[in-house]
Amino acid sequence: MSVSPAAADPAPAPGGPRTATYRVQLHPGFTFDDAAAITGYLAALGVSHLYCSPYLQAVPGSTHGYDVTDHGRLNSELGGVPGHRRLTAALTAAGLRQLLDIVPNHMALAGRANAWWWDVLENGRSSRYAGYFDIDWDPPQRKLIGAVLMPVLGDHYGRVLEAGELAVERRGGSLSVRYHEHEAPLSPRSLDDLLARAAARAGSDELTRLAADLGQLPHAILADPAAGAERHAGAERVKARLARLAQAQPAVAAAIDAEIAAVNHDPDALDELLSRQNYRLAFWRAAAEELSYRRFFDIQSLAALRVEDKAVFADTHRLILALAAAGELDGLRIDHVDGLADPEGYLRRLHEAAGGVYLVAEKILEPGEQLPPSWPVAGTTGYDFLNQVSQLFTDPGGEAGLLGCYARFTGEQASYADVVHAAKLQIMAGDLAAEVERLTALLAGVCERHRRLRDYTRSDLRDALRELIASLRVYRTYPRPGQPATSADLAQVGAAVSAAGRRRPDLDPELTGFIGDLLTGTPAGPAESAFMTTFGQVSAPVMAKGAEDTAFYRYLPLASLNEVGGDPGQFGRGVDSFHQAMAAAAAGWPETMLTLSTHDTKRSGDVRARLSLLSQLPGAWELAVDRWASHNQRYKQDGWPDRVMEYLLYQTLAGAWPVSAGRAARYLAKAAREAKVHTSWTSPAAGYDAALESFVRAVLADRVFVAELETFLAEHQLVERGRVTSLAQTALLLTCPGVPDLYQGTEVWDLSLVDPDNRRPVDYPARRALLGRLAGAGPEAALAAADAGGPKIWLIHRVLAHRRAYPEACGPGSGYQPLAVSGAGAGHVVAFSRGGGLAVVVPRLLAGLGDWGDTAVTLPPGRWASVLTGEPVTSGPAQSDICRTGPADRRPEQQGWSGAGTAGRGAGTAVSVAGLLARFPVAVLRREP
């Protein structure tokens, strides 16, 4: 049967339905013009929106855009305003719209590039922008009162100073201190002595007056707005005068530079000058315990913004809102919403200011957690869906076998809950100790006002806080001062208090109970509200760093379950659970974003699809791993690497093969450092790191091992079954309630691992050519191009074309109804219909499936036809090879497609699953008029 070519498909009209988004990562190697160049291809593929990574001005060379330095400019390295205009024009011509990822939580501290932070360093607490950043100007450490810690030094301050690595520099009338690539301004008020000496050297009365004027500027510690304005205006006038004087009188400039040189060669003089600054240069390791500003996770080069302040919101969103008002943005993705003081308040303000554009929040939902229904967003960015799909394709029957295999091979017996609990405690004692100390100080201030609590020591308070945060099962709760706590927050806080008591019976229950009351709004007051807000801003990064970036690399029975927002301790869920989740999404969040791969996923959807098959092969997998480990023992050095990393290597090779030794070595190096057991980013163990890399490279150079690996993959058809599972996942992505998102390049098979592996360049010419060949072809041609990813791109193109032509098929209001499945293979089928006249049937758990036999699905009443081929559906019997991803070898009429007949016009009719899946591994059906 002929199929209409893609060229005949109408382009989506601007303002039309959200068919699908396509995420691209913009950077200097892939600019606005590069994105513009693929708009025609994306339109042909069938997406409705280009979904861009952040593109406001960022740190030079940024590969991701999350390190914004200027919210008022488009990134010049991406093409700036002209390039953005060309992209917008190309999108309009292609009938596409745009979704943008924005970063409200933090900015990059990049020297002069961030004018706000530069001003804070220069003017301290009196800076116009001091309130823009979440800085503690009165921390417990007296040495940091009124100063910002700058932890940028590679060694202790004194050693760096005495080694001559710090140097004062002059640019016109402004002076700064430089340490390699780092630079900070010198406070104008602190320059009086230096300029007075230069004036005496040059015999300049005018420079003497300038020095005196600088010394009379208001002190930076004064937070009074009037004093700050006076200081700023006065400093700018004096700096301008100094610049003119130095330019007009070379002798004065020479005298100033001579004094600067003298200071640079005198550690005591330089130390004296630096002691008068509004910041304290420090060893980078000091950040873990003494950082005086809130940051993004543990990255001290990213300082948090107080976007809850109206002025900060206005200044950080002015350009974004202008683009939305001009119709250049149709939607916004909000990065790290959990970092904000009041996520709901922020989202409400943004929703109103942006005129109601499509909003999705990067909110990581833990299993069982629901998105707060009061948030004015369409939903999340899709990690919840991703994990529901991963659980769907994991066989619970393999849990005991894989857990036993993992325990015997690695010697690790701890549950995932215990692993993540220990990891969170480790993070709070190390990487995020400064955040915990700040929270402890706030709690101490509250307790001081309550006579029953004022005698608890800082150690008591710190221990209680750490245990409560470690016991919290979600990233954070969402209390709002002055409003009653939600039932969800009450339940989460109550569970954390109870769990903390069980794990640490030595903690005083009155103290932990009091903290629980504080987190739910009782008692209330300014100090209590500050603690309540800060607690959420601490618990979220602790969960992210403890679970995603630590425990996920320590607990590895089945790596496909170790995904953002997932629970590796939950081993597979049935079809009914998936149906319940999708029905709830259709009712509550019908336009939420759906995804299988993102720029942050630990491994791509296709890798997870293949790895999930191991849940059905625990015995065969254990035999293979034991055999491989015995063979590869010869490549270990003094027993390294450890068995956990070795086990992860074998899973990685099974899931991503073929993978080069370089890619595998880089991935394992990152995994080991994230695990923080034998090596880490902050304390690398050179011996371990070298042994791990050597092992990976030696293993992959061993032809015998590689042959055994490939034999295992072939024997269990992991590549073929993985591809079919990928197609099943993709069909769900494209048809379940929500807006599907395709990550760059994943429209064909993509075996990427965690970033930066998943940000490799995408070969768009090859994808464009493949789509051109297959757009008008049938399933046989797509399957014949299996190795190139033909079946996947063909499926995506077909289903998106249908969604575009019939937006009501999957749009809001189309509902979600599970379909009855009967027969011996019923447990291997996921089938549902959407109220808009769409039905979907996909296979699951393929390793344990023989043939379909009598398995049948009951379609709703009506005449049904295949979206993929156009052929009508009949109820005749048929057989199929579920893992066939090559050319078909039977004529359509031999595969259960008669070309006539219906599935029943009254009551639903049972249709053979073998027939539905005979020509292609998944079925997407439409109800005929």
GROMACS .gro file of N, CA and C in nm, residues 31 52 79 110 117 138 186 290 327 351 419 521 526 545 579 589 603 643 667 676 681 781 804 866 874 884 897:
model
   81
   31THR      N    1   2.529   2.699   1.683
   31THR     CA    2   2.479   2.833   1.709
   31THR      C    3   2.335   2.850   1.661
   52CYS      N    4   1.503   2.509   2.293
   52CYS     CA    5   1.642   2.552   2.303
   52CYS      C    6   1.693   2.550   2.447
   79GLY      N    7   2.557   3.397   1.816
   79GLY     CA    8   2.515   3.481   1.705
   79GLY      C    9   2.448   3.609   1.747
  110ALA      N   10   3.178   3.530   3.682
  110ALA     CA   11   3.280   3.523   3.578
  110ALA      C   12   3.350   3.656   3.561
  117TRP      N   13   2.774   4.099   3.989
  117TRP     CA   14   2.863   4.041   4.089
  117TRP      C   15   2.990   4.124   4.105
  138ASP      N   16   2.636   3.844   5.754
  138ASP     CA   17   2.668   3.835   5.897
  138ASP      C   18   2.677   3.688   5.937
  186LEU      N   19   3.926   4.600   4.307
  186LEU     CA   20   3.966   4.654   4.436
  186LEU      C   21   3.870   4.767   4.473
  290GLU      N   22   3.270   2.716   5.445
  290GLU     CA   23   3.265   2.856   5.485
  290GLU      C   24   3.200   2.948   5.381
  327GLY      N   25   0.597   3.737   2.061
  327GLY     CA   26   0.554   3.615   1.996
  327GLY      C   27   0.667   3.525   1.952
  351HIS      N   28   0.387   3.336   3.518
  351HIS     CA   29   0.267   3.304   3.439
  351HIS      C   30   0.192   3.431   3.401
  419VAL      N   31   2.177   0.315   5.104
  419VAL     CA   32   2.285   0.375   5.026
  419VAL      C   33   2.260   0.525   5.007
  521GLY      N   34   0.496   2.529   5.933
  521GLY     CA   35   0.439   2.661   5.961
  521GLY      C   36   0.398   2.687   6.103
  526PRO      N   37   0.902   3.580   6.136
  526PRO     CA   38   1.006   3.606   6.034
  526PRO      C   39   1.122   3.508   6.042
  545LYS      N   40   2.252   1.586   4.494
  545LYS     CA   41   2.390   1.540   4.503
  545LYS      C   42   2.401   1.402   4.568
  579HIS      N   43  -0.093   0.222   3.361
  579HIS     CA   44  -0.223   0.275   3.317
  579HIS      C   45  -0.278   0.377   3.417
  589TRP      N   46  -0.282   1.660   3.417
  589TRP     CA   47  -0.172   1.730   3.349
  589TRP      C   48  -0.166   1.686   3.202
  603ARG      N   49   2.175   0.788   3.114
  603ARG     CA   50   2.197   0.711   2.992
  603ARG      C   51   2.073   0.728   2.905
  643ARG      N   52   3.483  -0.409   4.245
  643ARG     CA   53   3.385  -0.491   4.174
  643ARG      C   54   3.261  -0.413   4.134
  667TYR      N   55   3.361   0.745   3.064
  667TYR     CA   56   3.238   0.727   3.141
  667TYR      C   57   3.267   0.664   3.277
  676LYS      N   58   3.233   0.860   4.469
  676LYS     CA   59   3.303   0.917   4.586
  676LYS      C   60   3.341   0.809   4.688
  681TRP      N   61   3.594   1.393   4.262
  681TRP     CA   62   3.636   1.514   4.191
  681TRP      C   63   3.723   1.602   4.280
  781ALA      N   64   1.063  -0.087   0.422
  781ALA     CA   65   1.180  -0.004   0.394
  781ALA      C   66   1.242   0.047   0.524
  804ARG      N   67  -0.035   1.590   1.411
  804ARG     CA   68  -0.047   1.722   1.351
  804ARG      C   69  -0.178   1.734   1.275
  866SER      N   70  -0.450   0.136   1.057
  866SER     CA   71  -0.316   0.165   1.107
  866SER      C   72  -0.272   0.306   1.070
  874THR      N   73  -0.812  -0.594   1.086
  874THR     CA   74  -0.906  -0.706   1.086
  874THR      C   75  -0.882  -0.789   1.211
  884ARG      N   76   1.181  -0.911   1.481
  884ARG     CA   77   1.227  -0.883   1.346
  884ARG      C   78   1.241  -0.732   1.327
  897TRP      N   79  -0.336  -0.902   0.756
  897TRP     CA   80  -0.397  -0.778   0.708
  897TRP      C   81  -0.472  -0.813   0.580
   0.00000   0.00000   0.00000
